[in-house]
Coordinates of C-alpha atoms and ligand atoms in Angstrom, one line a residue:
X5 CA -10.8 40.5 -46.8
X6 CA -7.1 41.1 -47.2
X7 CA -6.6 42.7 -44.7
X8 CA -8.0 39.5 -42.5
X9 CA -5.6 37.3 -44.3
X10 CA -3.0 37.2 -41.8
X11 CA -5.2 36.8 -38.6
X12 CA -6.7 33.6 -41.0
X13 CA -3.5 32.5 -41.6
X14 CA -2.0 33.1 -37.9
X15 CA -5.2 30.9 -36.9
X16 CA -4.9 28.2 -39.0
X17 CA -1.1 28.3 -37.2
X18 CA 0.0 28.8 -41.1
X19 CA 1.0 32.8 -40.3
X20 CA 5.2 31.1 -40.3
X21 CA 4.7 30.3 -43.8
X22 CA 4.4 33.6 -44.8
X23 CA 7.3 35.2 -43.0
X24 CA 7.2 38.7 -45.0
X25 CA 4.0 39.9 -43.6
X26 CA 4.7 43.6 -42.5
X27 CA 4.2 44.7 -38.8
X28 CA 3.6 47.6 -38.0
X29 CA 3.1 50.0 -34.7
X30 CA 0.3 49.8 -33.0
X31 CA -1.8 53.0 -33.8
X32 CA -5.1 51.6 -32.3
X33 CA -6.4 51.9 -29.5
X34 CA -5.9 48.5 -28.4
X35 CA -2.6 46.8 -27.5
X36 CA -1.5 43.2 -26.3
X37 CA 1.1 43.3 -23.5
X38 CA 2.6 39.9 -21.8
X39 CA 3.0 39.8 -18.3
X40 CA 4.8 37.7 -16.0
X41 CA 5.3 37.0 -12.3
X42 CA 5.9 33.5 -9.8
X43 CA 3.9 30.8 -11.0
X44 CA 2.2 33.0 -13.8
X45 CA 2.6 34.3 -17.5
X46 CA -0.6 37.0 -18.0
X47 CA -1.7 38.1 -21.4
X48 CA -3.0 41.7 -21.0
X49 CA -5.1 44.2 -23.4
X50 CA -4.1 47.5 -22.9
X51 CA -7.3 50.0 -23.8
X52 CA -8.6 53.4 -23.6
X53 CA -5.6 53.7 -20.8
X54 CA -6.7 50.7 -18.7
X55 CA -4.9 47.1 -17.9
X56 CA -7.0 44.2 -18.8
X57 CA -6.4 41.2 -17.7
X58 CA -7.6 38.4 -20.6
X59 CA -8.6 34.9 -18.6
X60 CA -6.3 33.2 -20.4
X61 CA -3.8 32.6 -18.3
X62 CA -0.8 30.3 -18.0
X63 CA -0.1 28.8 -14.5
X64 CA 2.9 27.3 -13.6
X65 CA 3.3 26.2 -9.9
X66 CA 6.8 26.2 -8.7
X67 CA 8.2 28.4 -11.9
X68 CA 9.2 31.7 -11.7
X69 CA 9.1 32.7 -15.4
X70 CA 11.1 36.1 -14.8
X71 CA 11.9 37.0 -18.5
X72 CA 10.1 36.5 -21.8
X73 CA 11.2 36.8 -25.5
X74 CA 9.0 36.5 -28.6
X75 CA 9.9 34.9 -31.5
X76 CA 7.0 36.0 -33.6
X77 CA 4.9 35.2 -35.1
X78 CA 4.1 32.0 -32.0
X79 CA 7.0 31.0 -30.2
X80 CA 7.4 32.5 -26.3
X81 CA 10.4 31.1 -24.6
X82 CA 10.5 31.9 -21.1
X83 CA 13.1 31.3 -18.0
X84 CA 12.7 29.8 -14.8
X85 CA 14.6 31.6 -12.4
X86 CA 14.9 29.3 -9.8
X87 CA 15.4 25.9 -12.1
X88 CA 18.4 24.9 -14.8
X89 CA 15.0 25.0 -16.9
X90 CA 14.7 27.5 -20.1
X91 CA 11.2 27.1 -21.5
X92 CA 9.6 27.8 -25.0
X93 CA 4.9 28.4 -25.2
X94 CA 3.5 28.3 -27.8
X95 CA 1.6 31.7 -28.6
X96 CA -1.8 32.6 -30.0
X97 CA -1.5 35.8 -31.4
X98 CA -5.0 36.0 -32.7
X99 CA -6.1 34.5 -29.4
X100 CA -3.6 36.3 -27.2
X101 CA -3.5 33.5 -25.3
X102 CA 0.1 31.4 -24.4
X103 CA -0.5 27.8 -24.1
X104 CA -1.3 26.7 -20.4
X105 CA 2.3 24.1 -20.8
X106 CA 5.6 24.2 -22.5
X107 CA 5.8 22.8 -25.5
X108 CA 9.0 22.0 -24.8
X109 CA 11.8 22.3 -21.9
X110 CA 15.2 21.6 -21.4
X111 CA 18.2 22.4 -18.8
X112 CA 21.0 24.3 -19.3
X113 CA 22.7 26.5 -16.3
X114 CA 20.6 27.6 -13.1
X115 CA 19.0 30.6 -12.4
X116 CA 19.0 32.1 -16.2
X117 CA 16.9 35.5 -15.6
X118 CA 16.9 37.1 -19.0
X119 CA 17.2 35.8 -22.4
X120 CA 18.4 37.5 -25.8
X121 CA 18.0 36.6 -29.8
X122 CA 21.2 37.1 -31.9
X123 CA 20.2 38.6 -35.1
X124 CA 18.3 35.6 -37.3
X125 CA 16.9 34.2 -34.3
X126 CA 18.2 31.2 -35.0
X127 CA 20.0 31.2 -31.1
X128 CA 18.7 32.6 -28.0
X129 CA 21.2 33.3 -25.1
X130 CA 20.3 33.1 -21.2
X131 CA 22.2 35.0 -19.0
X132 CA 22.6 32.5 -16.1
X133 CA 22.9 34.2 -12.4
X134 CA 22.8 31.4 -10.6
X135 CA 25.2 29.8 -12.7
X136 CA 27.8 32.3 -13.8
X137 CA 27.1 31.7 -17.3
X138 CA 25.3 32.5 -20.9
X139 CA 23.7 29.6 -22.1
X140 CA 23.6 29.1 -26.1
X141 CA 20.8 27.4 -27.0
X142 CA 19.7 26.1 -30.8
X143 CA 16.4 27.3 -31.7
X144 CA 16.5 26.8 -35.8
X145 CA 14.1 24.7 -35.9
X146 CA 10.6 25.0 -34.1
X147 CA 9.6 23.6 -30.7
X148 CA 13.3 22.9 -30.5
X149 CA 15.8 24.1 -27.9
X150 CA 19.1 22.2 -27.8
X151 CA 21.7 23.6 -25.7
X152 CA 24.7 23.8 -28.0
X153 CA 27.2 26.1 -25.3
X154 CA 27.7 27.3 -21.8
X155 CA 30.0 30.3 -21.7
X156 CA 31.8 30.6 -18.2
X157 CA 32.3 33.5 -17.1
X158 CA 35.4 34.3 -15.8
X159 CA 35.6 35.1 -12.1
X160 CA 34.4 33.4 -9.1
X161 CA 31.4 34.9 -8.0
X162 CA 30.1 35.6 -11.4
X163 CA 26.4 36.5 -12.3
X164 CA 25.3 36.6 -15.8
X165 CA 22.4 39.4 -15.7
X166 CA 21.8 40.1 -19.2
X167 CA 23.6 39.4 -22.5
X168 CA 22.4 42.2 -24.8
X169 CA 23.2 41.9 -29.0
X170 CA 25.0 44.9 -30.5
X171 CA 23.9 46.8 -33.5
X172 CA 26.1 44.9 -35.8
X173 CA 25.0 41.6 -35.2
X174 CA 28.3 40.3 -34.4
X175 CA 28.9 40.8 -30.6
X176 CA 27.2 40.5 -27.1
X177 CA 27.9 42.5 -24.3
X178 CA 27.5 40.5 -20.8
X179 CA 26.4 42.4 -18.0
X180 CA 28.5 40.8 -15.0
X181 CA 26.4 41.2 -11.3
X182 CA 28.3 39.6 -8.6
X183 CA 31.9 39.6 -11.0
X184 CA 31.6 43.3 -11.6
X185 CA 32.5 43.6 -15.3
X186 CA 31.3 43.4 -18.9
X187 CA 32.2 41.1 -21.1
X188 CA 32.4 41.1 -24.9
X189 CA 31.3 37.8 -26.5
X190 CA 32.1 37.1 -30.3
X191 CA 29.4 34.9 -32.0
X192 CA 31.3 34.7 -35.4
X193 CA 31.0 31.2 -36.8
X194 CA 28.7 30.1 -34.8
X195 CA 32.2 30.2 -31.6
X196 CA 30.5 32.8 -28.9
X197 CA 33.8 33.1 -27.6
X198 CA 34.7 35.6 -24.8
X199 CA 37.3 37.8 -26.4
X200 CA 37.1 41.2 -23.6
X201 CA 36.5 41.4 -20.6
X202 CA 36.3 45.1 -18.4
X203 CA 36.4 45.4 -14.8
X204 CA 33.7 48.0 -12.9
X205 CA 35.2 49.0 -9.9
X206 CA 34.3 49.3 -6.5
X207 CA 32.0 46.3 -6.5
X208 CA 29.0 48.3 -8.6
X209 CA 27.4 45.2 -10.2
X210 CA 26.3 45.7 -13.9
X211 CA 22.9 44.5 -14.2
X212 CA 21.2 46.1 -17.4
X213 CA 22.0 47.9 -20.2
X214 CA 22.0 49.2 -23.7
X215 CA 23.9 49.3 -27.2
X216 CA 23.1 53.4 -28.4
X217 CA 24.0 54.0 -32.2
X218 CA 23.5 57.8 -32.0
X219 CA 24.0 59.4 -35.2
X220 CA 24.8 62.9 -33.3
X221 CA 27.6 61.5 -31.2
X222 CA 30.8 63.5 -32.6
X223 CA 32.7 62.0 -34.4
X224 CA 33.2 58.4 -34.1
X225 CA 35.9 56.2 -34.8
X226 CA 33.4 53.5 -34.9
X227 CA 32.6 51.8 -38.3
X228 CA 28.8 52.1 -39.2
X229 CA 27.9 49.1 -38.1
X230 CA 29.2 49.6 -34.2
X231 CA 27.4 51.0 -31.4
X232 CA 28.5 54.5 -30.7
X233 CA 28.1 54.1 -26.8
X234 CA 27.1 51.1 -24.2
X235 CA 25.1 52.8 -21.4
X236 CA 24.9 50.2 -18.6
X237 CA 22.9 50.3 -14.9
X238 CA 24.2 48.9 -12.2
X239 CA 22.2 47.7 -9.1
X240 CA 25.0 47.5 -6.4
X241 CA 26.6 51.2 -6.6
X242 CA 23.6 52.6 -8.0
X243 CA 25.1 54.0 -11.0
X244 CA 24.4 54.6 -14.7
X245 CA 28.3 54.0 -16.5
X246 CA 28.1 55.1 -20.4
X247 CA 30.8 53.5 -22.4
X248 CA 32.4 55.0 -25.5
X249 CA 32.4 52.3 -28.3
X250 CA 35.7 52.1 -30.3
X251 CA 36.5 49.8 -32.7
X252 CA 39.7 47.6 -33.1
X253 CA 39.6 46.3 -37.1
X254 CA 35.9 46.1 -36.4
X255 CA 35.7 44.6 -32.7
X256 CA 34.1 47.0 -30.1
X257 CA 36.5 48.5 -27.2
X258 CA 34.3 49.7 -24.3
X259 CA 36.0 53.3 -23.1
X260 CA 34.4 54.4 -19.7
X261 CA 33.2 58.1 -20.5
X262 CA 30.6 58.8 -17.8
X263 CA 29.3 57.6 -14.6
X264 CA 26.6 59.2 -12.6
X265 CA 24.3 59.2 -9.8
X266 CA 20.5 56.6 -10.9
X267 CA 19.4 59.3 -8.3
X268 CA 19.3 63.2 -9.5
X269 CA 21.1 65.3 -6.9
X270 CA 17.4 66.3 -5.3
X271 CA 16.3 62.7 -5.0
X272 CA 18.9 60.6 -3.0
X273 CA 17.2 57.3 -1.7
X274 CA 16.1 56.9 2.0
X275 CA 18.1 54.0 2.7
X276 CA 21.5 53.9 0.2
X277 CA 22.2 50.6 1.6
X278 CA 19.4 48.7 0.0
X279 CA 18.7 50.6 -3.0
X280 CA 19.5 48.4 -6.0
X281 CA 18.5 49.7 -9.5
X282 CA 16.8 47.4 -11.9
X283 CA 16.0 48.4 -15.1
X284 CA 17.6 50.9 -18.2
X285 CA 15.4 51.2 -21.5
X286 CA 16.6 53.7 -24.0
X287 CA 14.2 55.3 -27.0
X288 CA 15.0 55.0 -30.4
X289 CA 16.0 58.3 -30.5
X290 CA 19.2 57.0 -29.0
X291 CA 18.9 60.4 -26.1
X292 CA 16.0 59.7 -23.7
X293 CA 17.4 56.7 -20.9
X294 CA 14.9 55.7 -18.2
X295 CA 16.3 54.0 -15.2
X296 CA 14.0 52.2 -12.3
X297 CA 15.7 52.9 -8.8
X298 CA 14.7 50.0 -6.0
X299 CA 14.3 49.6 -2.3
X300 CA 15.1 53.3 -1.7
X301 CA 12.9 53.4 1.4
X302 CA 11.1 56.0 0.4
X303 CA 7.3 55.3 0.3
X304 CA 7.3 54.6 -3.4
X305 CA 10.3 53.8 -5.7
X306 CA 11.2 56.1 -8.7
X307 CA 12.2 56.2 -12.5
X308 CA 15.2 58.6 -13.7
X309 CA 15.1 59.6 -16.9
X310 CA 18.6 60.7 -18.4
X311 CA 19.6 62.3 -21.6
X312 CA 22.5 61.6 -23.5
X313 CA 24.6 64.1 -24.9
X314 CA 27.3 63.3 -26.9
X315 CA 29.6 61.4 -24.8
X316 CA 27.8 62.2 -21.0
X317 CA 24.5 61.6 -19.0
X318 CA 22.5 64.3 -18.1
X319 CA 19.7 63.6 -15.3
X320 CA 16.3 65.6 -16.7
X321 CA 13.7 64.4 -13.8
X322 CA 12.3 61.4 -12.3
X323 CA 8.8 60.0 -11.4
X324 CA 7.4 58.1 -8.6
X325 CA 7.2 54.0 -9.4
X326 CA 3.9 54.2 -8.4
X327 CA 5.0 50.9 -6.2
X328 CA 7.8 49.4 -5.1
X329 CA 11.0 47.3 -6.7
X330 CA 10.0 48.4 -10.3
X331 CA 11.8 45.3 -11.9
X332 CA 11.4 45.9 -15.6
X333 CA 10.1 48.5 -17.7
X334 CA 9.8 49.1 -21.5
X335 CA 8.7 50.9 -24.1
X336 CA 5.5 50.4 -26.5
X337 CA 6.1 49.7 -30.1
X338 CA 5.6 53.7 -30.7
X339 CA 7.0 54.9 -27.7
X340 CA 4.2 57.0 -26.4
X341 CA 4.1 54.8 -23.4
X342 CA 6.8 53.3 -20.9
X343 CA 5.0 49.9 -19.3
X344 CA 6.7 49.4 -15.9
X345 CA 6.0 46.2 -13.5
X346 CA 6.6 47.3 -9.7
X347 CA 7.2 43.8 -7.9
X348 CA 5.4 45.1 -4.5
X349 CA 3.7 48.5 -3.1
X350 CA 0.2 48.9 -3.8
X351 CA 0.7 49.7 -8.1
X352 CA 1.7 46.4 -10.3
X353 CA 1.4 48.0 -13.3
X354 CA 1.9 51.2 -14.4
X355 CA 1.5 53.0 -17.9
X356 CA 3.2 56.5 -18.5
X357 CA 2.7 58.7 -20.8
X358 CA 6.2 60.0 -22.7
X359 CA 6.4 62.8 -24.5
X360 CA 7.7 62.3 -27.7
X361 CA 9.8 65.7 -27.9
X362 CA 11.1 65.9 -24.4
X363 CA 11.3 62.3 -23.8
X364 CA 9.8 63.2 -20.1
X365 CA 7.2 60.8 -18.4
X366 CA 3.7 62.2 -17.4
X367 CA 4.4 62.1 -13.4
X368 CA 0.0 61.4 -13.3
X369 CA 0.4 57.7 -14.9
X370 CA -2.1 56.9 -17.9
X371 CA -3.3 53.8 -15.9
X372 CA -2.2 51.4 -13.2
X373 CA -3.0 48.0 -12.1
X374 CA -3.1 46.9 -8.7
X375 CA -1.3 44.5 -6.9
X376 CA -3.6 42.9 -5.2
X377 CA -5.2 41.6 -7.8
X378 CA -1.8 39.0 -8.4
X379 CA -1.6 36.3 -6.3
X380 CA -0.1 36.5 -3.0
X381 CA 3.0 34.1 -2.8
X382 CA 3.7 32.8 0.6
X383 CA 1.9 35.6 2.1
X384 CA 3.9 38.3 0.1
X385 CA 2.8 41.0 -2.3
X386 CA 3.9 39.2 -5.7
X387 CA 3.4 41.8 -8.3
X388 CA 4.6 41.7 -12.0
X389 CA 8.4 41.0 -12.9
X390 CA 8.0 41.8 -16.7
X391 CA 6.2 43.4 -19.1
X392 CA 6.2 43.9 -22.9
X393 CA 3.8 45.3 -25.5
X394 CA 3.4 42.3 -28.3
X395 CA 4.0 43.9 -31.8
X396 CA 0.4 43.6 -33.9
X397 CA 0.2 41.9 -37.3
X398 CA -0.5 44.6 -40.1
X399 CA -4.0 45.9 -41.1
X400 CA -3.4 46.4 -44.4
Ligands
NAG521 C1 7.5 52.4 -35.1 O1 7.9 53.4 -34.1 C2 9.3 53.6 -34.1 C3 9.6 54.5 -32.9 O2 8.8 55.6 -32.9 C4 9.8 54.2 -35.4 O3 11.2 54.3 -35.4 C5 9.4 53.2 -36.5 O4 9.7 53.8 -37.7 C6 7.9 52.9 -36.5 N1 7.6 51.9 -37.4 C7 6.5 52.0 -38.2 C8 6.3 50.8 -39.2 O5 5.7 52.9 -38.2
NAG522 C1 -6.0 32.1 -14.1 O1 -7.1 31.5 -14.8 C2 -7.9 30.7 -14.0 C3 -8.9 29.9 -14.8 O2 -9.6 30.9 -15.6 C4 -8.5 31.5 -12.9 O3 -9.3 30.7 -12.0 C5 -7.5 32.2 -12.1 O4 -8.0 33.1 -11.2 C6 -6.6 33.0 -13.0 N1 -5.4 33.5 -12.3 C7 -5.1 34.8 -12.3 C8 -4.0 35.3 -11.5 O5 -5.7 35.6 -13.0
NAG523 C1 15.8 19.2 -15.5 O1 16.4 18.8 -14.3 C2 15.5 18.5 -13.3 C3 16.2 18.3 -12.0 O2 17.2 17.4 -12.1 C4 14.7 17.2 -13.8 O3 13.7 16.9 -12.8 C5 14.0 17.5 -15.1 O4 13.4 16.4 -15.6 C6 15.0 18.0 -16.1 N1 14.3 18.5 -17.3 C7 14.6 18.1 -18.5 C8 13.7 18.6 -19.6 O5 15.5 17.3 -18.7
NAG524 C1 22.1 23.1 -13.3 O1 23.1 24.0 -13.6 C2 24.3 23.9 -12.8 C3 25.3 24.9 -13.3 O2 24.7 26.2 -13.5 C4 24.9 22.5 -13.1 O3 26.0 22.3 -12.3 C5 23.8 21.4 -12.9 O4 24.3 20.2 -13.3 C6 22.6 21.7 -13.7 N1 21.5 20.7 -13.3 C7 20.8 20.2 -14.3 C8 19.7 19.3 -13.8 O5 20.9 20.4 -15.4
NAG525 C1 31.8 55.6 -10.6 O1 31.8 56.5 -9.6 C2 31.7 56.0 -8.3 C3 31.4 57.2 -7.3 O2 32.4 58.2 -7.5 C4 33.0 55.3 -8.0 O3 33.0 54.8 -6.7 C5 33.2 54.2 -9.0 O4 34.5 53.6 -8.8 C6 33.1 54.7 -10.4 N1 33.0 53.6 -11.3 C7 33.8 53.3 -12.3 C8 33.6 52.1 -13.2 O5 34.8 54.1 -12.5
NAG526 C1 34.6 66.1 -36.8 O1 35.4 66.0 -38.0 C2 35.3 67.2 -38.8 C3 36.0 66.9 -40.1 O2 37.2 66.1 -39.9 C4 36.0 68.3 -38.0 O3 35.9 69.5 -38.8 C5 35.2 68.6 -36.7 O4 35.9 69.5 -35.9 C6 35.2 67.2 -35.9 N1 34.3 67.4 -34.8 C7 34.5 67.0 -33.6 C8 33.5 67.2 -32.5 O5 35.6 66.4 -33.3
NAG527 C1 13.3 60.0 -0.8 O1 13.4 60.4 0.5 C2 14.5 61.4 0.7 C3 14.5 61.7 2.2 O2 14.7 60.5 3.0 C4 14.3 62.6 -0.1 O3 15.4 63.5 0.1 C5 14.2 62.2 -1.5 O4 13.8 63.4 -2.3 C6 13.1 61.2 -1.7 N1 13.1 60.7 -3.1 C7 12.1 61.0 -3.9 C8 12.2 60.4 -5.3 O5 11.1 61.5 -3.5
NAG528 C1 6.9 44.4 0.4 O1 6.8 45.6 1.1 C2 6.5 45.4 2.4 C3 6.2 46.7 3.0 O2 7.4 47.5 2.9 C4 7.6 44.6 3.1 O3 7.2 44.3 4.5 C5 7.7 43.2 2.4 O4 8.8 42.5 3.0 C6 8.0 43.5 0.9 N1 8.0 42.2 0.3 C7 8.9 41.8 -0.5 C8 8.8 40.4 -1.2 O5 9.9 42.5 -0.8

């Protein structure tokens, strides 16, 4: 009976009142993924190594809902990539099931296409392409999103992909597309104030990264509570840039330490000119770095997996996508599986297996999920732009 408390709770929409119930990984067989692509946020059950679609889905004609972010236990805020709109469900965890309208909208800059918590939850930032800019929106109170700050960004041209929180719980970095450059944003009283800025030469355009705290990393004149190193992808050169993290009386200075190849020397893309890498996950284990390369021309796109070591990238080996334009990927809760969402080529979905000791993917995926089961979208192959495991309410 206990151990049904929580799902009682969560269904009588009373799970917020109890905060402090422990999460855990999910061991079972059975996991909840979200999904999204145009027009569509998908709930998914992921079982004995098959996708499941659940029926309850959440249309939205005219939205593309590109990037999703869960404030647990029931709130799903969600962008609309081609609107000023940012967007917050309401979810059913008990249900899995996201409620078929926004329970509430709001506009703040165009084009936002991912969105980030800072570290109470209490603000969510949107990285705004179209607009150049990170959006800073209020969310302390439920059902609420009041924009409270747009932060420029500082050179014509500018397109915010991602704004990513560092391990301290102080800073952002800002991942810079069409500027070509990070920035360092300072959310200290509440200010979110750009206070660095570094350029990426050679027009590479930073698109997605990730704050490492590696415990093995030599000796670091980081304080604790810094990252160790920023490992960023970027879509226009096609290359992986890891960052030693310094610290100046506690605020991070980015030192460029390696920059490599998304492609290992045996795999160079068909066509250089289009290939534009999406996505970079690392593992807990602050080593193993997956990286999804796109519109290489080859028949299917692939996913490089790096290891960090110390203070430089080593490329390990790479799979097949399974598809084509692998957008997003990421990890489940225990990281025995990377989910990755291939935007067209015959796979949507694709589940791999990851070895836990060598951090390799299985190249023969656990399960995939076909694109032709998403709706077309003005005659195009529309297949899956995100994808995340939801975390599963304890057991106990
Ligand atoms: C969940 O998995 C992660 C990654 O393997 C691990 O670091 C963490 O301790 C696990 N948490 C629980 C509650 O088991
Ligand atoms: C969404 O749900 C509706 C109603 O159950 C169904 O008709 C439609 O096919 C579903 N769409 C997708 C893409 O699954
Ligand atoms: C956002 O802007 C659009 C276009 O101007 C408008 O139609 C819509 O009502 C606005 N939404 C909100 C929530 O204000
Ligand atoms: C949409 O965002 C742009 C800047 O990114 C702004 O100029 C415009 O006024 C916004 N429109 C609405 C309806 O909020
Ligand atoms: C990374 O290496 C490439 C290829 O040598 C070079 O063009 C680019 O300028 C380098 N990027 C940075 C940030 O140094
Ligand atoms: C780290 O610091 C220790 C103690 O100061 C020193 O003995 C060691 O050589 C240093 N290691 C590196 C990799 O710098
Ligand atoms: C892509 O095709 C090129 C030849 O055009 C080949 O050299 C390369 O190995 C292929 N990449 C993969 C990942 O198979
Ligand atoms: C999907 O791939 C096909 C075949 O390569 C191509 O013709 C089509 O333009 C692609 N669609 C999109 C939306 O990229």
């Amino acid at each position: 009976m206990v151990g049904l408390l929580p799902y009682i709770l969560a269904a009588l929409g009373l799970a917020s009142a109890f905060p402090l119930i422990p999460r855990q990984n999910n061991t079972g067989t059975e996991r909840k993924l979200l999904v999204s692509t145009n027009n569509l946020i998908l709930p998914f059950y992921f079982k004995d190594n098959t996708f499941i679609q659940s029926q309850a889905n959440t249309t939205l004609p005219q939205v593309t809902p590109s990037w999703l972010a869960l404030k647990e236990p029931n709130l799903l805020y969600a962008v609309d990539e081609n609107t000023n709109a940012t967007m917050l469900f309401n979810f059913d965890e008990v249900a899995h099931a996201v409620s078929k309208e926004p329970v509430a909208s709001a506009n703040g800059s165009v084009g936002t296409v991912s969105l980030a918590f800072n570290q109470d939850k209490t603000r969510l930032l949107g990285a705004s392409y179209g607009g150049g800019a990170v959006d800073v929106w209020d969310i302390s109170s439920d059902h609420h999103l009041k924009l409270i700050k747009s932060v420029a960004l500082e050179v014509p041209g500018s397109n915010a992909h991602q704004a990513l929180l560092d391990p301290s719980g102080r800073f952002f970095v800002v991942n810079d597309l069409g500027g070509h450059k990070i920035y360092i944003i300072d959310s200290k009283d509440d200010k979110y104030e750009i206070i660095s800025s570094y350029d990426t030469p050679d027009q590479t355009g930073p698109r997605h990264g990730a704050w490492i705290k590696s415990a093995g990393a030599g000796n670091s004149s980081s304080p604790s509570d810094l990252a160790t190193h920023y490992a960023v992808v970027c879509e226009v050169g096609n290359r992986v840039l890891l960052y030693k993290v310094g610290s100046d009386n506690g605020i991070p200075v980015l030192t460029l330490v390696d920059n490599v190849s998304t492609f290992g020397d045996a795999f160079p893309p068909t066509t250089p000119e289009s290939a534009a890498a999406g996505e970079l996950v690392v593992a807990s284990n602050q080593k193993d770095i997956y990286v999804s390369n796109r519109i290489t021309g080859n028949e299917t796109d692939s996913i490089s997996h790096f290891a960090l070591e110390d203070y430089s990238l080593r490329f390990v080996d790479q799979v097949s996508s399974m598809g084509t334009k692998p957008r997003m990927m990421s990890l489940s809760a225990d990281e025995s599986i990377l989910f990755s969402s291939n935007q067209n080529g015959t796979n949507g979905l694709v589940a791999y297996k990851r070895c836990q000791s060598s951090g390799s993917l299985d190249e023969e995926p656990l399960a995939v999920y076909d694109n032709s089961n998403f709706p077309l979208v003005d005659g195009q192959v529309a297949g899956p732009m995100f994808v995340m495991e939801v975390p599963v309410l304890s057991k106990q």
